[in-house]
CSV table of C-alpha atoms in Angstrom, one decimal:
chain,number,residue,atom,x,y,z
O,1,MET,CA,-19.0,-22.3,14.1
O,2,GLN,CA,-16.2,-19.5,14.0
O,3,PHE,CA,-15.7,-20.4,10.4
O,4,LYS,CA,-19.6,-19.9,9.8
O,5,ARG,CA,-19.5,-16.5,11.2
O,6,LEU,CA,-16.5,-15.4,8.9
O,7,THR,CA,-17.9,-16.6,5.8
O,8,THR,CA,-21.5,-15.3,6.8
O,9,ALA,CA,-19.9,-11.8,7.4
O,10,LEU,CA,-18.2,-11.8,4.0
O,11,ALA,CA,-21.5,-13.0,2.3
O,12,VAL,CA,-23.4,-10.2,4.0
O,13,ALA,CA,-20.7,-7.5,2.9
O,14,VAL,CA,-20.5,-8.9,-0.8
O,15,GLY,CA,-24.3,-9.7,-1.0
O,16,GLY,CA,-25.4,-6.6,0.5
O,17,LEU,CA,-23.2,-4.2,-1.4
O,18,LEU,CA,-24.0,-6.0,-4.8
O,19,GLY,CA,-28.1,-6.1,-3.9
O,20,LEU,CA,-27.9,-2.3,-2.8
O,21,TRP,CA,-26.1,-1.5,-6.2
O,22,LEU,CA,-28.7,-3.3,-8.1
O,23,LEU,CA,-31.5,-1.7,-6.2
O,24,SER,CA,-30.1,1.6,-7.2
O,25,LEU,CA,-29.9,1.2,-10.9
O,26,PRO,CA,-32.7,2.5,-13.0
O,27,PRO,CA,-35.1,-0.1,-14.9
O,28,GLY,CA,-33.5,-1.4,-17.8
O,29,ALA,CA,-30.2,-0.7,-17.0
O,30,PHE,CA,-28.8,-3.9,-18.7
O,31,ASP,CA,-30.9,-3.5,-21.9
O,32,GLN,CA,-29.2,-0.2,-23.2
O,33,GLY,CA,-26.8,-2.0,-25.4
O,34,PHE,CA,-22.9,-2.9,-24.8
O,35,TRP,CA,-21.6,0.5,-24.1
O,36,ALA,CA,-24.1,1.4,-21.7
O,37,THR,CA,-24.2,-1.9,-19.8
O,38,ARG,CA,-20.3,-1.6,-20.0
O,39,THR,CA,-20.6,1.6,-18.3
O,40,THR,CA,-23.0,0.3,-15.5
O,41,LEU,CA,-20.8,-2.7,-14.6
O,42,VAL,CA,-17.7,-0.4,-14.4
O,43,TYR,CA,-19.5,1.6,-11.7
O,44,GLY,CA,-21.0,-1.5,-10.1
O,45,SER,CA,-17.6,-3.2,-9.7
O,46,GLY,CA,-16.0,0.0,-8.6
O,47,VAL,CA,-18.5,0.5,-6.0
O,48,LEU,CA,-17.9,-3.3,-4.6
O,49,ALA,CA,-14.3,-3.0,-4.6
O,50,LEU,CA,-14.1,0.2,-2.9
O,51,GLY,CA,-17.0,-0.6,-0.5
O,52,LEU,CA,-15.3,-3.9,0.7
O,53,MET,CA,-11.9,-2.2,0.9
O,54,SER,CA,-13.5,0.4,3.2
O,55,ILE,CA,-14.7,-2.3,5.3
O,56,GLY,CA,-11.2,-4.0,5.3
O,57,VAL,CA,-9.8,-0.6,6.5
O,58,ILE,CA,-12.1,-0.4,9.2
O,59,LEU,CA,-11.3,-3.6,10.8
O,60,THR,CA,-7.4,-2.6,10.5
O,61,ALA,CA,-8.3,0.1,13.1
O,62,ARG,CA,-9.1,-2.7,15.5
O,63,PRO,CA,-12.7,-1.6,16.7
O,64,VAL,CA,-13.0,-4.0,19.8
O,65,TRP,CA,-16.7,-3.7,19.5
O,66,PHE,CA,-16.6,-6.1,16.6
O,67,GLU,CA,-14.6,-8.8,18.6
O,68,THR,CA,-17.7,-10.4,20.2
O,69,PRO,CA,-19.8,-11.1,16.8
O,70,LEU,CA,-16.9,-12.1,15.0
O,71,GLY,CA,-15.1,-14.2,17.8
O,72,GLY,CA,-11.9,-12.2,18.4
O,73,LEU,CA,-9.4,-9.9,16.7
O,74,ASP,CA,-7.7,-13.1,15.2
O,75,LYS,CA,-10.9,-13.4,13.1
O,76,PHE,CA,-10.6,-9.6,12.1
O,77,TYR,CA,-7.6,-10.6,10.3
O,78,ARG,CA,-8.8,-13.7,8.4
O,79,LEU,CA,-12.0,-11.6,7.4
O,80,HIS,CA,-9.4,-8.9,6.1
O,81,LYS,CA,-7.8,-11.2,3.9
O,82,TRP,CA,-10.9,-12.6,2.5
O,83,LEU,CA,-12.1,-9.0,1.8
O,84,GLY,CA,-8.5,-8.1,0.4
O,85,ILE,CA,-8.9,-11.0,-1.9
O,86,SER,CA,-12.5,-10.0,-2.9
O,87,VAL,CA,-11.4,-6.4,-3.5
O,88,LEU,CA,-8.6,-7.6,-5.9
O,89,GLY,CA,-11.2,-9.4,-7.8
O,90,PHE,CA,-13.7,-6.5,-8.4
O,91,ALA,CA,-10.8,-4.0,-9.0
O,92,ILE,CA,-9.3,-6.2,-12.0
O,93,MET,CA,-12.7,-6.3,-13.3
O,94,HIS,CA,-13.1,-2.6,-12.9
O,95,TRP,CA,-9.7,-1.7,-14.6
O,96,VAL,CA,-10.8,-4.5,-17.3
O,97,LEU,CA,-14.1,-3.1,-18.1
O,98,ARG,CA,-12.6,0.5,-18.1
O,99,LYS,CA,-9.4,-0.1,-19.9
O,100,GLY,CA,-10.3,-3.2,-22.1
O,101,PRO,CA,-12.1,-1.7,-24.9
O,102,SER,CA,-9.3,1.2,-25.2
O,103,LEU,CA,-6.5,-1.4,-25.5
O,104,ILE,CA,-8.4,-3.7,-27.8
O,105,SER,CA,-9.5,-0.6,-30.0
O,106,GLU,CA,-5.7,0.6,-30.2
O,107,ILE,CA,-5.1,-2.7,-32.5
O,108,GLY,CA,-7.8,-1.8,-34.6
O,109,LEU,CA,-10.5,-4.5,-33.8
O,110,PHE,CA,-13.3,-2.3,-33.3
O,111,SER,CA,-13.8,1.6,-32.8
O,112,ILE,CA,-15.3,3.2,-29.7
O,113,PRO,CA,-18.1,5.5,-30.4
O,114,PRO,CA,-17.7,9.1,-29.3
O,115,LYS,CA,-19.1,9.8,-25.9
O,116,PRO,CA,-22.2,12.2,-25.9
O,117,ALA,CA,-21.4,15.7,-24.6
O,118,HIS,CA,-23.4,16.2,-21.1
O,119,ALA,CA,-24.5,19.6,-19.8
O,120,GLN,CA,-21.9,20.0,-17.4
O,121,GLU,CA,-19.1,19.7,-20.0
O,122,LEU,CA,-20.7,22.3,-21.8
O,123,GLU,CA,-20.3,24.7,-18.7
O,124,THR,CA,-17.7,27.4,-18.4
O,125,GLY,CA,-15.9,28.3,-15.2
O,126,PHE,CA,-14.6,26.0,-12.5
O,127,ASN,CA,-16.5,22.7,-12.0
O,128,LEU,CA,-15.2,20.3,-9.4
O,129,PHE,CA,-16.5,17.2,-10.7
O,130,ARG,CA,-15.8,18.2,-14.5
O,131,ASP,CA,-12.2,19.7,-14.0
O,132,LEU,CA,-11.1,16.9,-12.1
O,133,LYS,CA,-12.5,14.0,-13.9
O,134,HIS,CA,-9.3,13.3,-15.6
O,135,PRO,CA,-6.7,13.7,-12.7
O,136,ALA,CA,-9.1,11.6,-10.7
O,137,ALA,CA,-9.0,8.8,-13.5
O,138,GLU,CA,-5.3,9.0,-13.9
O,139,ILE,CA,-4.5,8.9,-10.2
O,140,GLY,CA,-7.0,6.2,-9.6
O,141,GLU,CA,-5.3,4.0,-12.1
O,142,TRP,CA,-2.0,4.2,-10.4
O,143,ALA,CA,-3.5,3.7,-7.1
O,144,LEU,CA,-5.0,0.4,-8.5
O,145,TYR,CA,-1.5,-0.9,-9.5
O,146,ALA,CA,-0.1,-0.1,-6.1
O,147,LEU,CA,-3.2,-2.0,-4.6
O,148,LEU,CA,-2.2,-4.9,-6.6
O,149,ALA,CA,1.5,-4.5,-5.8
O,150,LEU,CA,0.8,-4.3,-2.1
O,151,ALA,CA,-1.8,-7.0,-2.0
O,152,ALA,CA,0.8,-9.4,-4.0
O,153,ILE,CA,3.4,-8.7,-1.0
O,154,ALA,CA,0.8,-9.3,1.5
O,155,LEU,CA,-0.3,-12.7,0.0
O,156,TRP,CA,3.4,-13.8,-0.4
O,157,LYS,CA,4.2,-15.5,2.8
O,158,ARG,CA,7.9,-15.6,2.3
O,159,PHE,CA,8.1,-12.1,2.2
O,160,PRO,CA,9.8,-11.1,5.3
O,161,TYR,CA,7.4,-9.5,8.0
O,162,LYS,CA,9.0,-6.4,8.8
O,163,TYR,CA,9.1,-5.3,5.0
O,164,PHE,CA,5.4,-6.4,4.7
O,165,TYR,CA,4.7,-4.4,7.8
O,166,MET,CA,6.5,-1.3,6.1
O,167,THR,CA,4.9,-1.8,2.6
O,168,HIS,CA,1.2,-2.6,4.2
O,169,ARG,CA,1.4,1.1,6.1
O,170,LEU,CA,1.0,2.6,2.6
O,171,MET,CA,-2.3,0.9,2.0
O,172,PRO,CA,-4.5,3.5,3.8
O,173,ALA,CA,-2.7,6.2,1.6
O,174,VAL,CA,-3.8,4.1,-1.3
O,175,TYR,CA,-7.3,3.8,0.0
O,176,LEU,CA,-7.7,7.6,0.3
O,177,VAL,CA,-6.5,8.0,-3.2
O,178,LEU,CA,-9.1,5.9,-4.3
O,179,VAL,CA,-12.0,7.5,-2.4
O,180,PHE,CA,-11.0,10.7,-4.2
O,181,HIS,CA,-11.1,8.9,-7.2
O,182,ALA,CA,-14.6,7.5,-6.6
O,183,PHE,CA,-16.0,10.5,-5.3
O,184,ILE,CA,-15.2,12.5,-8.5
O,185,LEU,CA,-16.3,9.8,-11.0
O,186,ILE,CA,-19.0,7.8,-9.6
O,187,ASP,CA,-22.3,8.3,-11.1
O,188,ARG,CA,-23.8,10.8,-8.7
O,189,SER,CA,-27.4,9.3,-9.0
O,190,TYR,CA,-26.3,6.7,-6.7
O,191,TRP,CA,-26.1,9.1,-3.6
O,192,THR,CA,-29.8,9.4,-3.7
O,193,LYS,CA,-30.5,5.8,-4.1
O,194,PRO,CA,-30.6,2.9,-1.6
O,195,LEU,CA,-26.7,2.6,-2.1
O,196,GLY,CA,-25.9,6.1,-1.4
O,197,PRO,CA,-26.4,6.1,2.3
O,198,VAL,CA,-24.4,2.9,3.0
O,199,LEU,CA,-21.5,3.8,0.6
O,200,ALA,CA,-21.3,7.5,2.1
O,201,PHE,CA,-20.9,5.6,5.6
O,202,LEU,CA,-18.4,3.3,4.6
O,203,LEU,CA,-16.3,5.8,2.9
O,204,LEU,CA,-16.7,8.2,5.8
O,205,THR,CA,-15.7,5.7,8.3
O,206,GLY,CA,-13.1,4.1,6.1
O,207,THR,CA,-11.6,7.7,5.9
O,208,THR,CA,-11.7,8.2,9.5
O,209,ALA,CA,-9.7,4.5,10.0
O,210,ALA,CA,-7.1,5.2,7.3
O,211,LEU,CA,-6.3,8.6,9.1
O,212,ILE,CA,-6.1,6.9,12.4
O,213,SER,CA,-3.8,4.3,10.9
O,214,LEU,CA,-1.6,7.0,9.0
O,215,PHE,CA,-1.1,9.0,12.2
O,216,ARG,CA,-0.4,5.9,14.1
O,217,ARG,CA,-3.2,6.0,16.6
O,218,ILE,CA,-4.5,2.6,16.0
O,219,GLY,CA,-5.1,1.1,19.6
O,220,TYR,CA,-3.7,4.4,21.3
O,221,SER,CA,-6.1,4.2,24.2
O,222,ARG,CA,-5.3,0.5,24.9
O,223,LYS,CA,-1.5,0.8,25.1
O,224,ALA,CA,0.6,0.6,28.4
O,225,ALA,CA,4.1,1.3,28.9
O,226,GLY,CA,6.7,-0.7,31.3
O,227,GLN,CA,9.9,-2.6,31.3
O,228,ILE,CA,11.3,-6.0,31.1
O,229,ALA,CA,11.3,-7.2,34.5
O,230,THR,CA,12.7,-11.0,33.7
O,231,LEU,CA,13.9,-13.2,31.1
O,232,SER,CA,14.1,-16.9,30.9
O,233,LEU,CA,15.3,-18.9,27.9
O,234,TYR,CA,14.4,-22.8,27.7
O,235,ASP,CA,17.2,-24.0,25.4
O,236,GLU,CA,15.6,-27.4,24.3
O,237,ASN,CA,12.2,-25.7,22.8
O,238,GLN,CA,13.7,-22.3,22.2
O,239,VAL,CA,10.9,-20.7,24.1
O,240,LEU,CA,11.7,-17.1,25.8
O,241,ASP,CA,9.9,-16.3,29.0
O,242,VAL,CA,9.6,-12.5,29.2
O,243,GLY,CA,8.3,-10.8,32.2
O,244,VAL,CA,7.0,-7.1,31.8
O,245,ARG,CA,6.3,-4.6,34.6
O,246,LEU,CA,3.7,-2.3,33.4
O,247,GLU,CA,4.2,1.5,34.6
O,248,THR,CA,1.0,2.6,33.4
O,249,ALA,CA,-2.5,1.6,33.8
O,250,TRP,CA,-3.7,-1.6,32.0
O,251,ARG,CA,-7.5,-2.7,31.8
O,252,GLY,CA,-6.7,-6.3,32.8
O,253,HIS,CA,-7.1,-9.4,30.9
O,254,GLU,CA,-8.6,-13.0,30.7
O,255,ALA,CA,-6.8,-16.1,30.0
O,256,GLY,CA,-6.2,-16.6,26.4
O,257,GLN,CA,-6.1,-13.4,25.3
O,258,PHE,CA,-3.1,-11.7,23.7
O,259,ALA,CA,-1.5,-8.2,23.2
O,260,PHE,CA,0.5,-6.5,20.7
O,261,VAL,CA,4.3,-6.0,22.0
O,262,ASP,CA,6.6,-3.5,21.0
O,263,PHE,CA,10.0,-4.1,22.4
O,264,ASP,CA,11.2,-0.6,21.4
O,265,ASP,CA,13.2,-1.8,18.6
O,266,ALA,CA,13.2,-1.3,14.9
O,267,GLU,CA,10.5,-4.0,14.5
O,268,ALA,CA,6.9,-3.1,14.5
O,269,ALA,CA,4.7,-4.7,17.5
O,270,HIS,CA,4.1,-8.2,17.2
O,271,PRO,CA,1.1,-10.2,18.7
O,272,PHE,CA,1.8,-12.6,21.7
O,273,THR,CA,-0.3,-14.6,24.1
O,274,ILE,CA,-0.4,-13.5,27.6
O,275,THR,CA,0.6,-16.5,29.8
O,276,SER,CA,0.4,-14.8,33.1
O,277,ALA,CA,-3.1,-14.5,35.0
O,278,TRP,CA,-4.0,-10.8,35.8
O,279,LEU,CA,-3.6,-10.1,39.5
O,280,ASP,CA,-3.9,-6.2,39.3
O,281,ASP,CA,-0.3,-6.2,40.0
O,282,GLY,CA,1.2,-4.7,36.8
O,283,LEU,CA,2.9,-7.8,35.9
O,284,LEU,CA,2.5,-9.6,32.5
O,285,LYS,CA,4.2,-12.5,31.1
O,286,PHE,CA,4.8,-13.6,27.3
O,287,SER,CA,6.1,-16.8,26.2
O,288,ILE,CA,7.6,-16.3,22.7
O,289,LYS,CA,9.1,-19.3,20.7
O,290,GLY,CA,11.6,-18.5,18.2
O,291,ILE,CA,10.2,-19.5,15.0
O,292,GLY,CA,10.5,-16.5,12.5
O,293,ASP,CA,13.4,-14.3,11.6
O,294,TYR,CA,12.5,-11.6,14.3
O,295,THR,CA,11.4,-13.8,17.1
O,296,ARG,CA,14.9,-15.8,16.9
O,297,THR,CA,16.6,-13.0,17.7
O,298,LEU,CA,15.0,-11.8,21.0
O,299,ALA,CA,16.7,-14.1,23.2
O,300,GLY,CA,20.0,-12.3,22.2
O,301,SER,CA,18.7,-8.6,21.7
O,302,LEU,CA,16.4,-8.0,24.9
O,303,HIS,CA,17.6,-7.2,28.3
O,304,VAL,CA,16.4,-6.5,31.8
O,305,GLY,CA,15.2,-2.8,31.8
O,306,GLN,CA,14.4,-2.6,28.4
O,307,GLY,CA,11.3,-0.4,27.4
O,308,VAL,CA,8.0,-2.1,26.1
O,309,VAL,CA,4.8,-0.9,24.9
O,310,VAL,CA,2.0,-3.3,25.4
O,311,GLU,CA,-1.4,-2.6,23.5
O,312,GLY,CA,-4.4,-4.8,24.2
O,313,PRO,CA,-5.8,-7.2,25.5
O,314,TYR,CA,-7.6,-8.5,22.4
O,315,GLY,CA,-9.1,-12.0,21.6
O,316,ARG,CA,-12.1,-14.1,22.3
O,317,PHE,CA,-10.3,-17.3,23.2
O,318,ASN,CA,-12.2,-17.5,26.7
O,319,PHE,CA,-12.8,-21.0,27.3
O,320,GLN,CA,-16.6,-20.3,27.6
O,321,GLY,CA,-18.4,-23.1,26.0
O,322,ASP,CA,-21.7,-24.7,26.0
O,323,GLY,CA,-20.6,-27.8,28.5
O,324,ASP,CA,-19.0,-28.3,31.6
O,325,ARG,CA,-16.4,-30.8,30.1
O,326,GLN,CA,-13.3,-29.4,28.1
O,327,ILE,CA,-10.7,-30.6,25.9
O,328,TRP,CA,-7.6,-28.3,25.3
O,329,ILE,CA,-4.9,-29.0,22.3
O,330,GLY,CA,-1.8,-26.9,22.5
O,331,GLY,CA,0.5,-27.5,19.5
O,332,GLY,CA,4.0,-26.0,20.2
O,333,VAL,CA,4.0,-22.3,21.3
O,334,GLY,CA,0.0,-23.0,21.1
O,335,ILE,CA,0.3,-23.8,24.9
O,336,THR,CA,0.4,-20.4,26.0
O,337,PRO,CA,-3.1,-19.7,26.3
O,338,PHE,CA,-3.6,-23.0,28.4
O,339,ILE,CA,-0.7,-21.8,30.8
O,340,ALA,CA,-2.7,-18.6,31.5
O,341,ARG,CA,-6.0,-20.6,31.9
O,342,LEU,CA,-4.4,-22.9,34.5
O,343,LYS,CA,-3.0,-19.9,36.4
O,344,GLN,CA,-6.8,-18.4,36.3
O,345,LEU,CA,-8.0,-21.8,37.6
O,346,LEU,CA,-5.8,-21.5,40.7
O,347,ARG,CA,-8.1,-18.6,41.7
O,348,VAL,CA,-11.6,-19.8,40.4
O,349,SER,CA,-13.2,-22.9,40.5
O,350,ARG,CA,-14.0,-25.1,37.1
O,351,THR,CA,-17.0,-26.8,36.6
O,352,GLY,CA,-16.2,-29.9,34.9
O,353,PRO,CA,-13.2,-32.2,33.8
O,354,ILE,CA,-10.4,-30.9,31.6
O,355,ASP,CA,-8.0,-32.7,29.4
O,356,LEU,CA,-4.7,-31.0,28.3
O,357,PHE,CA,-2.7,-32.1,25.5
O,358,TYR,CA,0.5,-30.8,24.6
O,359,ALA,CA,1.9,-31.6,21.1
O,360,THR,CA,5.3,-30.5,20.7
O,361,SER,CA,8.3,-32.0,19.0
O,362,THR,CA,10.8,-30.1,21.1
O,363,PRO,CA,9.8,-30.9,24.7
O,364,ASP,CA,12.0,-29.0,27.5
O,365,SER,CA,11.7,-30.4,31.0
O,366,GLY,CA,12.1,-26.8,32.6
O,367,PHE,CA,9.4,-25.5,30.4
O,368,MET,CA,7.0,-28.4,31.2
O,369,ALA,CA,7.7,-28.8,34.6
O,370,PRO,CA,5.6,-25.6,35.9
O,371,ILE,CA,2.7,-26.8,33.5
O,372,ARG,CA,2.7,-30.2,34.8
O,373,GLN,CA,2.5,-28.7,38.5
O,374,LEU,CA,-0.3,-26.3,37.6
O,375,ALA,CA,-2.3,-29.1,36.1
O,376,GLN,CA,-1.9,-31.3,39.0
O,377,GLN,CA,-2.9,-28.3,41.2
O,378,THR,CA,-6.1,-27.5,39.4
O,379,GLY,CA,-7.1,-31.2,38.6
O,380,VAL,CA,-6.6,-30.9,35.0
O,381,ALA,CA,-5.4,-34.1,33.2
O,382,PHE,CA,-1.9,-33.7,31.5
O,383,HIS,CA,-1.1,-35.6,28.3
O,384,LEU,CA,2.2,-34.9,26.5
O,385,VAL,CA,2.3,-36.0,22.8
O,386,ASP,CA,6.3,-36.2,22.2
O,387,GLY,CA,7.0,-35.7,18.4
O,388,SER,CA,10.8,-36.2,19.1
O,389,LYS,CA,9.6,-39.9,19.6
O,390,ASN,CA,7.3,-40.0,16.6
O,391,ASP,CA,4.0,-39.2,18.8
O,392,ARG,CA,1.2,-37.8,17.0
O,393,LEU,CA,-2.2,-36.8,18.3
O,394,THR,CA,-4.9,-38.2,16.2
O,395,ILE,CA,-8.7,-38.6,16.5
O,396,GLU,CA,-8.1,-42.1,17.4
O,397,THR,CA,-5.4,-41.5,19.9
O,398,LEU,CA,-7.5,-38.8,21.5
O,399,ALA,CA,-10.8,-40.8,21.8
O,400,ALA,CA,-8.8,-43.4,23.5
O,401,MET,CA,-7.8,-41.2,26.1
O,402,VAL,CA,-10.9,-39.3,26.6
O,403,PRO,CA,-14.1,-41.6,25.4
O,404,GLU,CA,-16.6,-39.1,25.7
O,405,TRP,CA,-14.6,-36.4,23.7
O,406,LYS,CA,-18.2,-35.7,21.5
O,407,GLN,CA,-19.8,-34.0,24.6
O,408,ALA,CA,-16.7,-31.8,25.1
O,409,ASP,CA,-16.0,-28.4,24.0
O,410,VAL,CA,-12.8,-28.3,22.2
O,411,TRP,CA,-10.3,-25.2,22.6
O,412,PHE,CA,-7.3,-25.6,20.0
O,413,CYS,CA,-4.3,-23.3,20.0
O,414,GLY,CA,-1.3,-24.2,17.2
O,415,PRO,CA,-0.2,-24.4,13.9
O,416,SER,CA,-3.1,-23.8,11.6
O,417,GLY,CA,-2.7,-27.2,9.6
O,418,PHE,CA,-2.9,-29.2,12.5
O,419,GLY,CA,-5.9,-27.6,13.8
O,420,ASP,CA,-8.0,-27.8,10.5
O,421,SER,CA,-7.1,-31.6,10.6
O,422,MET,CA,-8.3,-32.2,13.9
O,423,ARG,CA,-11.3,-30.0,13.5
O,424,LEU,CA,-12.4,-31.7,10.1
O,425,ALA,CA,-11.8,-35.1,11.7
O,426,MET,CA,-13.8,-34.2,15.0
O,427,VAL,CA,-16.6,-32.9,13.2
O,428,ALA,CA,-16.7,-35.8,10.7
O,429,GLN,CA,-17.1,-38.1,13.5
O,430,GLY,CA,-19.9,-36.4,15.3
O,431,LEU,CA,-18.4,-33.4,17.1
O,432,PRO,CA,-20.9,-30.2,16.7
O,433,THR,CA,-18.9,-27.5,14.8
O,434,SER,CA,-20.0,-25.0,17.6
O,435,ARG,CA,-18.0,-26.8,20.1
O,436,PHE,CA,-14.4,-26.6,18.2
O,437,HIS,CA,-12.9,-23.3,18.9
O,438,GLN,CA,-9.7,-22.4,17.3
O,439,GLU,CA,-7.5,-19.5,17.3
O,440,LEU,CA,-7.0,-18.1,14.0
O,441,PHE,CA,-4.3,-15.4,14.3
O,442,ASP,CA,-2.4,-14.7,11.5
O,443,MET,CA,-1.1,-11.3,10.3
O,444,ARG,CA,-1.1,-12.2,6.7
């Protein structure tokens, strides 16, 4: 269901802009010969690239009112990635259509006909659109090259996150340059056609979001400050429990939600699932697995009393499904939202049976003991899938333990490959797609 939402959102964005552009063309726009058609396509590809980029920039400002229709902030970033890839395709098309004939003519294969003089080009005195046309074209070309470089870095997963974050902060500035490029060069007849109001809204909203990002105001109203109160490291699975005592107001959170956490160091804020239930006492807990360049250093760099800024909460991994029966699958550190839900169930009654599968290759007895205790206290059936003993959770092993699994809502959090394989296998054997809920959070 969540993937259908995202593909539908992408299709609406691309199809909507394409349809509005086609409706805005004059009759016979593609019957005027090669050069006129090329000019039309230059404008169209540019409009689609910038319109989709505007939507992507708007999503980076984390508008929480989009979380419900898209299914959570983790889905924002997946849609943002798909939009970025689409933008690249249309931007490259725009560049090829714009520069291709000139490059080919330079090697003597054909000559480009001279452009007809327009009335505004014969005017004297300052004219914004005429006099800034050449610099707008030049700066737009260089902005495109910057866009390609930044997008390549974003898609290269091995590029360190710290430096990816630093380079990606340039994207709003690149976007603003492209807005200027489009405003000066776009066919002004579009503004009075069906495309005009929608494109103007996207550019204005995108510009606002870009400025919010450049001035580092994203999520400002959702931030709370505090200090590290407790630190507990589980050596066997390299999970660090960080307890935070907030000193400013926090709006509260539900089990399964996450927050961006800034430990007042050189690194940017990272998203971590909140593993504590909210008791209105100012206390939050995060269980952080040392799996990346940054998270592996936290056990040695954090200390009690260190300042912390928490932004959130975000996410719609809320355990609200169609039926009473639920199956939870936590892979590795993906167990964290289920810990929070178990703690929440101590205070609220559950409506149906729940089976919790914890798949890990590094089981730590100290880390698992409170999970087992919480499961026992709340009546949740706990199943350990121990990868260190070559145990694997498959649809066959799950079905043997939970024969009625097709009537359950499945909540999965863990490695994306593991989740995708479970989802495909379960759906292939009869689980409705809408009953498989998967956390998709990926910053890139």
